[in-house]
XYZ file of C-alpha atoms in Angstrom:
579
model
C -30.749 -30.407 41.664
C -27.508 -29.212 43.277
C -26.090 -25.396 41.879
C -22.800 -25.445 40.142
C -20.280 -23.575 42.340
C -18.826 -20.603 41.234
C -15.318 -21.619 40.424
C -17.785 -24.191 38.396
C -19.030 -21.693 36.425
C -15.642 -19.317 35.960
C -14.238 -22.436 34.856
C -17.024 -22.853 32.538
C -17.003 -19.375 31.132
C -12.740 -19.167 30.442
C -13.306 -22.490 28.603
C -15.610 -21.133 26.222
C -13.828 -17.722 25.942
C -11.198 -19.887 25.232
C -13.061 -22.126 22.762
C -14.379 -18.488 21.097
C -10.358 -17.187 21.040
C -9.475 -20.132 19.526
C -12.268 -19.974 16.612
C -11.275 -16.812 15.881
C -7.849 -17.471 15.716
C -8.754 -20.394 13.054
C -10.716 -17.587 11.496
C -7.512 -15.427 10.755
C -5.160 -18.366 9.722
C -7.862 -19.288 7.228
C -7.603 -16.440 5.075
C -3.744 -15.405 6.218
C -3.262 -18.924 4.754
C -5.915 -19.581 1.871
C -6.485 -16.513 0.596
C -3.728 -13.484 1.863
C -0.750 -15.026 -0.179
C 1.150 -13.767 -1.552
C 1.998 -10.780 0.817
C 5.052 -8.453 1.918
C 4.603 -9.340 5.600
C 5.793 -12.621 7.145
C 2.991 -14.893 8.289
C 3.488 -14.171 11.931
C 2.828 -10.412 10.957
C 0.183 -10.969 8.662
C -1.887 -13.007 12.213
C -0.081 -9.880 14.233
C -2.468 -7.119 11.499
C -5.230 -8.877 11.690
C -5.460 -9.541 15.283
C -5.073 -6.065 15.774
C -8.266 -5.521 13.456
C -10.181 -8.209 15.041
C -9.807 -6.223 18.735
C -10.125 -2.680 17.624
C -13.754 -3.618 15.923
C -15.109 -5.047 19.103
C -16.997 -2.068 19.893
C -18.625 -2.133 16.537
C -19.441 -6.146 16.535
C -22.562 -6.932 14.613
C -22.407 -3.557 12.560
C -23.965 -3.146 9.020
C -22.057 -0.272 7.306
C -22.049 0.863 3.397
C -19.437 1.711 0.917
C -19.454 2.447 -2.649
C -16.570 2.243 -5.014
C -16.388 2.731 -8.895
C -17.108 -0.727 -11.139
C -13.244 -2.438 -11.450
C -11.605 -5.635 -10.769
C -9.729 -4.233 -7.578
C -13.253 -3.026 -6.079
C -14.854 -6.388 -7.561
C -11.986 -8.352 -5.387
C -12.793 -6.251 -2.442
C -16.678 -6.388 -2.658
C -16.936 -10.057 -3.162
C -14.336 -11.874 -1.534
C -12.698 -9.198 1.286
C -15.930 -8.207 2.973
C -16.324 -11.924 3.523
C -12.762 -11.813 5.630
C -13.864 -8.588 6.507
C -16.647 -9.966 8.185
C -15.754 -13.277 9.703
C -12.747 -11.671 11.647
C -14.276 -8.687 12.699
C -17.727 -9.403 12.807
C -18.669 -5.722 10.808
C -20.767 -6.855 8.061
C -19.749 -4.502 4.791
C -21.838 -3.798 2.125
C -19.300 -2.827 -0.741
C -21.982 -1.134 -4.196
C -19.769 -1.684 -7.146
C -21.148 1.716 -9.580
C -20.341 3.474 -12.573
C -18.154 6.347 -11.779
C -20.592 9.125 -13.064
C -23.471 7.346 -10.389
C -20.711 7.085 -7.520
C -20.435 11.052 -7.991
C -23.850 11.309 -7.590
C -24.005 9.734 -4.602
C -21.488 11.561 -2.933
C -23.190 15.025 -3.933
C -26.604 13.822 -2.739
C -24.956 12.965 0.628
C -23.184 16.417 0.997
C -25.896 18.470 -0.340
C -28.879 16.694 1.719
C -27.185 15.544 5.359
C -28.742 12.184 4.513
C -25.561 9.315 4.872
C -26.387 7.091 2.090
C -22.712 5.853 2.722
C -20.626 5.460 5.303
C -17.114 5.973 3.033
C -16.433 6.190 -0.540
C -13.542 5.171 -2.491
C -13.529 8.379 -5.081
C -11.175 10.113 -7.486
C -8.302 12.046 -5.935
C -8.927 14.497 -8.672
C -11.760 15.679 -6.396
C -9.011 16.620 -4.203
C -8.865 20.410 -4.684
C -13.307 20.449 -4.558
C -13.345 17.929 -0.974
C -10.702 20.814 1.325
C -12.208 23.761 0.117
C -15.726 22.841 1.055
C -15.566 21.489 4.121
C -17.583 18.101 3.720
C -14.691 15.872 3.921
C -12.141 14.688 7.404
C -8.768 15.663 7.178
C -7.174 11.998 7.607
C -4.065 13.379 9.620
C -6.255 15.242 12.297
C -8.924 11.955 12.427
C -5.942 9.548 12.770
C -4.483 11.592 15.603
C -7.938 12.354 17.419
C -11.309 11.003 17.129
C -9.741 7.893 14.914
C -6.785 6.962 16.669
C -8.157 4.130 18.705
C -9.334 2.848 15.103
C -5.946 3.628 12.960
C -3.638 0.535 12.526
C 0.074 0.787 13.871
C 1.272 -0.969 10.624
C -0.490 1.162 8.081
C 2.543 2.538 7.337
C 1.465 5.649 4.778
C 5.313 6.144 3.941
C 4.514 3.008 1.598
C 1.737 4.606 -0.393
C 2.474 5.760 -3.452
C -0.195 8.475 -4.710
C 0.062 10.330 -0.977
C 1.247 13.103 -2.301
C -1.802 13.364 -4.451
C -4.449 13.079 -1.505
C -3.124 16.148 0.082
C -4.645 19.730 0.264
C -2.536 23.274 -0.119
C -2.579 22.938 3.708
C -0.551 19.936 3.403
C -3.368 17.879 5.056
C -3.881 14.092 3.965
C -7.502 13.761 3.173
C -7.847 10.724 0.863
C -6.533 6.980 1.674
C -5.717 5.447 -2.136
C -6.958 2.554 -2.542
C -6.134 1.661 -6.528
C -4.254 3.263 -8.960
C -3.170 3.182 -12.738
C -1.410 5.437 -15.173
C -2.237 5.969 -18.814
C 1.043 5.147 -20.496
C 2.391 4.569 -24.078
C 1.471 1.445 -25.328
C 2.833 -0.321 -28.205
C 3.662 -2.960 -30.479
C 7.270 -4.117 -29.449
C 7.221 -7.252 -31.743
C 6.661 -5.473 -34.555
C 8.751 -2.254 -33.453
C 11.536 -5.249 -33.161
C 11.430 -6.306 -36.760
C 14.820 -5.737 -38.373
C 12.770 -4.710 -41.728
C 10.418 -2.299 -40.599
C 13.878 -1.010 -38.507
C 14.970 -0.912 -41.844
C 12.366 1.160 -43.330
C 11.812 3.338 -40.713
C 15.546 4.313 -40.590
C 16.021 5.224 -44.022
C 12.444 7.246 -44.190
C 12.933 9.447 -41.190
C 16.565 8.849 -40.459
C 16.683 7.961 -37.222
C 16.002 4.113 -35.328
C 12.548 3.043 -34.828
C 11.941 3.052 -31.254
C 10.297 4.720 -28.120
C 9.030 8.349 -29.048
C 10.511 10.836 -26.998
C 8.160 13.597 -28.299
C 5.246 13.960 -30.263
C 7.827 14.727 -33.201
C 8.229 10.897 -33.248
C 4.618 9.580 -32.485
C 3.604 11.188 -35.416
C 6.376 10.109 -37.505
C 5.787 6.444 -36.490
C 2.262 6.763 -36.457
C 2.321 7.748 -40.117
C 5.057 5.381 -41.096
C 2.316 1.630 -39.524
C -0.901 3.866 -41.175
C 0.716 4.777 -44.679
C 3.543 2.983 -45.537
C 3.469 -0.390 -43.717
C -0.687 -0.500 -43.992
C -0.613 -4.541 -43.397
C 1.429 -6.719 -41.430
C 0.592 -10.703 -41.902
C -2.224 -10.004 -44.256
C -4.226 -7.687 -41.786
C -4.503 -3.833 -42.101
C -2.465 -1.917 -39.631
C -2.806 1.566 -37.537
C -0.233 4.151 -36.505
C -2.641 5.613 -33.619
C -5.717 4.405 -31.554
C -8.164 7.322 -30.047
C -11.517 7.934 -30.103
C -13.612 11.186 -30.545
C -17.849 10.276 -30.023
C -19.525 13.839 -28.425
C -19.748 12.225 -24.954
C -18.535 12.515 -21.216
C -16.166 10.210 -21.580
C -14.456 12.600 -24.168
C -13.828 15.131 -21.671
C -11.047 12.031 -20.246
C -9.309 12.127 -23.369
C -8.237 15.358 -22.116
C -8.716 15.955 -18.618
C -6.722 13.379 -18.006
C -3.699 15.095 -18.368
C -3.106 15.711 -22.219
C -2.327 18.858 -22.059
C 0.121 18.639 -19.830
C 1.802 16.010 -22.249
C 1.624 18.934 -24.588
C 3.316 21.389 -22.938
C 0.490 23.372 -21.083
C 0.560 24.703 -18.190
C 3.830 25.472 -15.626
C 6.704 23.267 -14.368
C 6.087 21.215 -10.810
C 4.955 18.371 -9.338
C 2.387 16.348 -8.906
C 0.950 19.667 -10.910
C 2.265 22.951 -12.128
C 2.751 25.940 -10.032
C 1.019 28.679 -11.131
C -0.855 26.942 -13.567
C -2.092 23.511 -13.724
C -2.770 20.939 -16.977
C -6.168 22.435 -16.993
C -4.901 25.599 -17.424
C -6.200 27.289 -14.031
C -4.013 29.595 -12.230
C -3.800 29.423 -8.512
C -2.355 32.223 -6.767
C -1.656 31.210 -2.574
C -4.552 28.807 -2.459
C -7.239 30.306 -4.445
C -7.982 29.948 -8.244
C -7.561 32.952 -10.381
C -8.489 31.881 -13.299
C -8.063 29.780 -16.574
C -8.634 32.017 -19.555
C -4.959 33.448 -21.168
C -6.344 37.330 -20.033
C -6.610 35.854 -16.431
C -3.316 34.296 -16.315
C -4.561 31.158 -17.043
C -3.785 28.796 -20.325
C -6.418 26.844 -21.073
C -7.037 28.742 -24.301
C -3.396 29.639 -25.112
C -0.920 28.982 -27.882
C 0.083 25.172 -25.676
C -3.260 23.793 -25.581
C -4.228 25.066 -28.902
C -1.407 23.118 -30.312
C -2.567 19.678 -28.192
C -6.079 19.839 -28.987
C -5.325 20.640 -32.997
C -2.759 17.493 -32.557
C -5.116 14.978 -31.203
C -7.608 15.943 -33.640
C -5.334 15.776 -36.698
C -3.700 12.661 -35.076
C -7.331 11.124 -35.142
C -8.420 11.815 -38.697
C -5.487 10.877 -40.494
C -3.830 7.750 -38.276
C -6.640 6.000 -36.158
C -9.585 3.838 -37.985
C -11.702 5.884 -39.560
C -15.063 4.309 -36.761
C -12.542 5.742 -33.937
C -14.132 9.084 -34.607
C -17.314 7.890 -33.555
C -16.530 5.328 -30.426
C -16.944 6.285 -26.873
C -13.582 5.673 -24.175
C -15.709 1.880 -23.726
C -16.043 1.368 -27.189
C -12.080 2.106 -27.695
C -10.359 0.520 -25.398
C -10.760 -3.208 -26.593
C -9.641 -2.442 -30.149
C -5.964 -2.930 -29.704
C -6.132 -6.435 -28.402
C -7.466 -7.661 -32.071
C -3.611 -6.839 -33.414
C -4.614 -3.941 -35.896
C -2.873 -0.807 -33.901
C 0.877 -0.198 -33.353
C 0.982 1.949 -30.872
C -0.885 4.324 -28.550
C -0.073 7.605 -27.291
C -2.602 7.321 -24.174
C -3.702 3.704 -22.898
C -4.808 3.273 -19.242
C -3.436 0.518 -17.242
C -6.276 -0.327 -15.738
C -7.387 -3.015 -18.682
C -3.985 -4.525 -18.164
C -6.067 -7.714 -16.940
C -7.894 -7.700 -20.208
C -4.285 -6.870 -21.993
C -2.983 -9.864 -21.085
C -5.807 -12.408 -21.199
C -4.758 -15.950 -23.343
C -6.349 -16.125 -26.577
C -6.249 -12.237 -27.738
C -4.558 -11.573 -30.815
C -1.520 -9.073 -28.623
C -0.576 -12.204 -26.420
C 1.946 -14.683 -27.605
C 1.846 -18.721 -27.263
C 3.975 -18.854 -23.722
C 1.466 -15.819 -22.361
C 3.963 -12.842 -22.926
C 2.894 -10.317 -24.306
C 3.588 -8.617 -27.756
C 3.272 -5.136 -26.715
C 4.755 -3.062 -24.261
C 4.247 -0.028 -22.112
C 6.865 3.268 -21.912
C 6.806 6.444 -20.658
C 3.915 8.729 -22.880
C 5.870 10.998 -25.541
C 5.232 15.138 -24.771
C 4.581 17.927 -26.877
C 7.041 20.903 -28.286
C 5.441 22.753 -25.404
C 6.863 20.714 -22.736
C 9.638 21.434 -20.519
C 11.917 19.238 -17.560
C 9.879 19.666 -14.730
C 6.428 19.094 -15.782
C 4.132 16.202 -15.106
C 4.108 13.877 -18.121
C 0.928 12.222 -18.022
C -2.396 11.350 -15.674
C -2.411 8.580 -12.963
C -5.697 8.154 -11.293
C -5.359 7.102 -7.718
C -9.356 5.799 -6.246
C -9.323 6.621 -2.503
C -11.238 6.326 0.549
C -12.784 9.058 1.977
C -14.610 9.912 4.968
C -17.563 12.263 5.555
C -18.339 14.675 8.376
C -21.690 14.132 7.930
C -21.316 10.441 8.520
C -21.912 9.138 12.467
C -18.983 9.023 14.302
C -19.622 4.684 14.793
C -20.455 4.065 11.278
C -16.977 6.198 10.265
C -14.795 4.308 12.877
C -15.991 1.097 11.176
C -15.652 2.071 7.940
C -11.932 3.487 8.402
C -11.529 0.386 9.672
C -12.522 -1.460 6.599
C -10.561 1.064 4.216
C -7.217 0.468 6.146
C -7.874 -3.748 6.104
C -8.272 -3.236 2.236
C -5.491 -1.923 2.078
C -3.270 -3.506 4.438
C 0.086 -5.064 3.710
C -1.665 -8.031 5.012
C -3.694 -8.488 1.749
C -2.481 -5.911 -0.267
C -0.082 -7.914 -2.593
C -2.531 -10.597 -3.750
C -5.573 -7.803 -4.376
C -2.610 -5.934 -6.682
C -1.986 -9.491 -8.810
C -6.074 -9.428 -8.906
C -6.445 -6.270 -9.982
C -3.075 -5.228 -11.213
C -3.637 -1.461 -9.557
C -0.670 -0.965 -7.167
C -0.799 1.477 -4.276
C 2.241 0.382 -2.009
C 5.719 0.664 -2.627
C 6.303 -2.304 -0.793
C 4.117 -4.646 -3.364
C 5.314 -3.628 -6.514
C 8.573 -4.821 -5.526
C 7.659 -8.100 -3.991
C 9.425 -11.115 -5.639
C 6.197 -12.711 -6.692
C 6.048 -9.448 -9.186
C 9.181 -9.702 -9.984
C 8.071 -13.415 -11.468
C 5.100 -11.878 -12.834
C 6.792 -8.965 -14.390
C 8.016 -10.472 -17.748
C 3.707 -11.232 -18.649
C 3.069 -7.608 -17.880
C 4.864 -5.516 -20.139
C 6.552 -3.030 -18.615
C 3.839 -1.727 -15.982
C 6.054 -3.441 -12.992
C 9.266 -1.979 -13.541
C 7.410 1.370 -14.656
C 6.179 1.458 -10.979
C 9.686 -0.044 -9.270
C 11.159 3.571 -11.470
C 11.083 7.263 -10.598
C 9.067 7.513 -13.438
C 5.799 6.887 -11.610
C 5.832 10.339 -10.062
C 5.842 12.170 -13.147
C 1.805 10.423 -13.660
C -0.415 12.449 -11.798
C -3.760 13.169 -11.374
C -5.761 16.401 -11.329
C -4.549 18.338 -8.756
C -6.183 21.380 -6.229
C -6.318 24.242 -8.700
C -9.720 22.895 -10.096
C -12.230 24.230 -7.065
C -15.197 22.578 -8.056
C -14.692 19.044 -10.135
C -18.062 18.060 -10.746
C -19.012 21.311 -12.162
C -15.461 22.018 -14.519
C -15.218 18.488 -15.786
C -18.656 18.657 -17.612
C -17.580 21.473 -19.265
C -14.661 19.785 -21.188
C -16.253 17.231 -23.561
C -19.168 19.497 -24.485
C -16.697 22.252 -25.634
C -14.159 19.948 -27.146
C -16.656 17.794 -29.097
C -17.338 21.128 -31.369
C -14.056 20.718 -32.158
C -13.824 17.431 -33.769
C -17.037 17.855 -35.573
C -15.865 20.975 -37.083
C -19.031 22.845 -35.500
C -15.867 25.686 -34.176
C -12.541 26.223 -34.330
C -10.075 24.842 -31.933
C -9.318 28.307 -30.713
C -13.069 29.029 -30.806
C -13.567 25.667 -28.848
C -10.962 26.501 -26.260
C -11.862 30.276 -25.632
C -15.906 29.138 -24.776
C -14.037 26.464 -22.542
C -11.904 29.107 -20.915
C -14.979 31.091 -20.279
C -16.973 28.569 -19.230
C -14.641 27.697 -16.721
C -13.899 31.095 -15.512
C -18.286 31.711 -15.161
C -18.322 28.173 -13.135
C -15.377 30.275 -10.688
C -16.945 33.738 -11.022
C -19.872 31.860 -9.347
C -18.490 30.528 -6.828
C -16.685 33.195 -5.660
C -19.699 35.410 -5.618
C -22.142 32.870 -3.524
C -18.693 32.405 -1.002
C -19.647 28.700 -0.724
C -16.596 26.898 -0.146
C -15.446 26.922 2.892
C -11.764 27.848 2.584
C -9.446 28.752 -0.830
C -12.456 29.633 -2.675
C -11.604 31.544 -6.124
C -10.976 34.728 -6.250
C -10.388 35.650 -10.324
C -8.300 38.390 -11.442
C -9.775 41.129 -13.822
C -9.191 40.314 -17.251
C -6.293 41.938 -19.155
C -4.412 40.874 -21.927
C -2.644 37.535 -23.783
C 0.611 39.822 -23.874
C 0.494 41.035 -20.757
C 0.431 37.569 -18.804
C 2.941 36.196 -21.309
C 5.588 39.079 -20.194
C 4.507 38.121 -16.547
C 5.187 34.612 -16.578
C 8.747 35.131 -18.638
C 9.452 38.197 -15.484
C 8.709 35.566 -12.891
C 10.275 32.652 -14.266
C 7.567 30.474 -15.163
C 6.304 29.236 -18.548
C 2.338 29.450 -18.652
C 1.249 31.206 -20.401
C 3.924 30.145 -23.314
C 4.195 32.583 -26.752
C 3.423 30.411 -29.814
C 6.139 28.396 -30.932
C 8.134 28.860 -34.773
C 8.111 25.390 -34.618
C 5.898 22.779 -33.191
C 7.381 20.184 -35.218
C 11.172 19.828 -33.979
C 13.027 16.859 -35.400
C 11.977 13.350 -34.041
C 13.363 11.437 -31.024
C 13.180 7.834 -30.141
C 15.114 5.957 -27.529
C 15.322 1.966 -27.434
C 13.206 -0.196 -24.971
C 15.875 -2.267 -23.574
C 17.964 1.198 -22.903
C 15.068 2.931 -20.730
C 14.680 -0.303 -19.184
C 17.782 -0.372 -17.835
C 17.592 3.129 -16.994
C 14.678 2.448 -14.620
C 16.580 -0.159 -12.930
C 19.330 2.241 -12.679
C 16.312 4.606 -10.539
C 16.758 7.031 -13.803
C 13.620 8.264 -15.319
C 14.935 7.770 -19.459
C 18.659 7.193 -20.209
């Protein structure tokens, strides 16, 4: 048999590279047009994003790389249907583990602590932050993206259009987590019934000022009292002022990690966390953690959180359902939806999906909802200035011990999860917004009216006021255990509040005395100052300007203050925080 010529076979091979181009091209329009929609680029730029994806992951075709992420619908989106697009147009096979947070923790310590790479990126808790820089484990995103990664980082990731960046960055001012999700806990309550001109009535002549928003925990109790004691049932079914829960368990150390101190009043002005101090009352002096008892500086265990912890508790007993004391964060969280709570001082917006579901008892007929979601009231402690509640922002993160292949294909993966290409439709999956430029795209603006409050929450400059745990707390793993264990003695009456707070304060400083001794961390270790006196460090912080540690208020009961819904709406579209 003759030979095909040569031009034979270059002819040949261009028409199947052309065949293969044009497959893959089909590839992208497939899922720019069936599945990426809505999204804040044009179509044209969406094909533009992911044809850059699809060439920089040609070195890595055929790949099998692993990634873990905590159990929620964003991460559920992104395991089961964006690995699949993932996949077909770059031809990196993911493997996304959906685990509890608690096991995802584990994880990551058994990766840093034994060399092994069990996986190839995480998608963790910024509030890890302050523990990943000062060991050492972790890549600093900026220096990656400008070196080793920058063959692998996308021209349009455009990090101006994140929203938590400011929480993924060390003291050195280093970007070392990419967020992937993120919600805030927010006040949540029952507008339809906050909207009845009778209970206005009542309410009014009671306290003496208009049912409405509570500016301060003044108000949230007054209200809270007011559903529990005096209204007691609307439409034949019993009714509560306040929603918590209290069970000895990890999850109880949330209740108050997450930031409710710092609704209180603890802790110093600044933002995203207070400078000296932070909400868990550790003082951080340059970089390094001095402390968190009130003799160290620190306020953990001083007249502010003393005050939040005795007001949750109280708050508990006498306004929540009585089987609140004994329910887990899990166990709590549904309760609302059944129509027996009026309000909440502290609901997380990541069960907005399960808010908002047809058929529960908060939803009306045409799929609005009856409740609504406003800024969380604060403490008599709390001044202008200081962070106002938690946001937790999940975020990739890359590992030094991690092969330099296996990291390029995972940064790969975190930046096409969250691309502008596909970032819009994940959001109105999971309803956990990251990007500036999707909370204000028109299809949310449509959706807005079903969500009560959480869009134009995140369109206002009230979102930066919701932050999470910042890089005073050196070692998260090891502090965060410490809360519930302490606090739960609390509740069950086993100590004092004080008594709680002062083993928590010591606890914490033992954790840091511990760490500074064995010099692990790599940079900003602790280094704790002697102990002294309350009244000492109370003088200090009035010399310097600062407020932690604050004297004990006269009172910690000032007069109530409300504001109306449709007025701090308004203000928010004004780009005002409250009228």
């Amino acid at each position: 048999m003759p030979r095909p010529g040569r031009t034979a076979l270059l002819a040949a091979s261009v028409s199947l590279f052309g065949l293969a181009a044009l497959a893959q091209d089909a590839v992208v329009e497939k899922w720019v047009d069936e599945e990426f929609q809505p999204s804040a680029l044009s179509r044209d730029e969406q094909i533009a994003e992911m044809e850059w994806f699809r060439q920089a992951a040609e070195p890595f075709k055929g790949m099998t790389i692993n990634v873990v992420s905590e159990v929620a619908p964003t991460h559920a989106y992104e395991s089961q249907t964006l690995t699949k697009a993932f996949e077909e147009i770059t031809g990196i096979k993911v493997t996304h583990d959906l685990l509890q947070e608690g096991d995802v923790i584990e994880k990551l310590q058994t990766q840093l602590q034994s060399g092994q790479n069990v996986y190839d990126a995480y998608v963790n808790d910024s509030d890890l932050i302050g523990t990943h820089f000062r060991y050492g484990w972790t890549v600093a995103l900026d220096d990656y993206m400008a070196g080793e990664g920058a063959d692998v980082t996308s021209p349009t990731l455009d990090l101006d259009d994140f929203m938590g960046l400011a929480f993924t960055k060390s003291p050195d001012g280093k970007l070392y987590m990419l967020p992937d999700q993120q919600f805030a806990n927010l006040y949540w309550f029952r507008h339809d019934l906050f909207s009845r001109e009778d209970l206005k009535a009542r309410f009014k002549e009671k306290y003496g000022y208009d049912l409405g928003v509570p500016v301060n925990w003044s108000a949230y109790e007054d209200i809270a009292d007011f559903f529990t004691n005096d209204v007691k049932e609307v439409d034949g079914k019993v009714i509560y002022g306040h929603m918590d829960y209290g069970k000895k368990d990890a999850s109880l150390g949330w209740r108050y990690t997450d930031a409710w101190f710092s609704m209180a009043g603890s802790g110093d002005r600044g933002l995203p966390n207070g400078v000296p101090v932070d909400e868990w009352g550790i003082r951080m002096e340059g970089c390094h953690p001095t402390g968190s008892s009130i003799e160290r500086g620190g306020d953990i265990n001083g007249p502010a959180a003393v005050y939040a912890l005795e007001t949750s508790i109280r708050w508990l007993k006498e306004f929540a359902p009585a089987e609140a004391q004994g329910m887990t964060f899990y166990e709590y969280t549904p309760v609302p939806t059944n129509g027996s709570v009026a309000q909440q001082a502290f609901w997380y917006t990541i069960f907005l999906a399960d808010y908002v579901k047809e058929g529960v008892a908060v939803i009306n007929e045409d799929g609005t909802p009856k409740w609504r979601v406003a800024p969380s009231p604060h403490g008599a402690y709390w001044q202008d200035g200081m962070k106002l509640g938690y946001q937790d922002v999940g975020s990739w993160l890359l590992l030094n011990n991690t092969e330099a292949d296996r990291r390029k294909a995972a940064w790969l993966y975190a930046q096409f999860v969250t691309s502008k290409t596909v970032d819009v439709k994940k959001s109105h999956v999971g309803l956990t917004f990251i990007r500036d430029s999707t909370v204000r795209h028109e299809s949310f603006t449509e959706r807005a009216p079903n969500l009560g409050g959480i869009v134009e929450f995140y369109r206002s400059p009230a979102r930066e006021s919701w932050t999470p745990t910042g890089v005073n707390v050196p070692d998260y793993p090891k502090l965060s255990q410490l809360w519930w264990s302490n606090i739960s003695t609390a509740i069950s009456g086993e100590t004092t509040v004080q008594q709680a707070l002062d083993n928590l304060a010591d606890a914490q400083d033992r954790v840091m005395e511990r760490l500074e001794r064995a010099n692990v961390q790599a940079v900003c270790g602790p280094r704790l100052n002697p102990k002294t006196s309350a009244e000492e460090w109370y003088a200090r912080a009035e010399a310097d300007g600062n407020l932690a540690p604050q004297r004990k208020l006269e009172n910690e009961k000032p007069q109530g203050e409300t504001i109306a819904y449709e007025d701090l709406l308004a203000a928010w579209a004004e780009g005002k925080v409250r009228p």
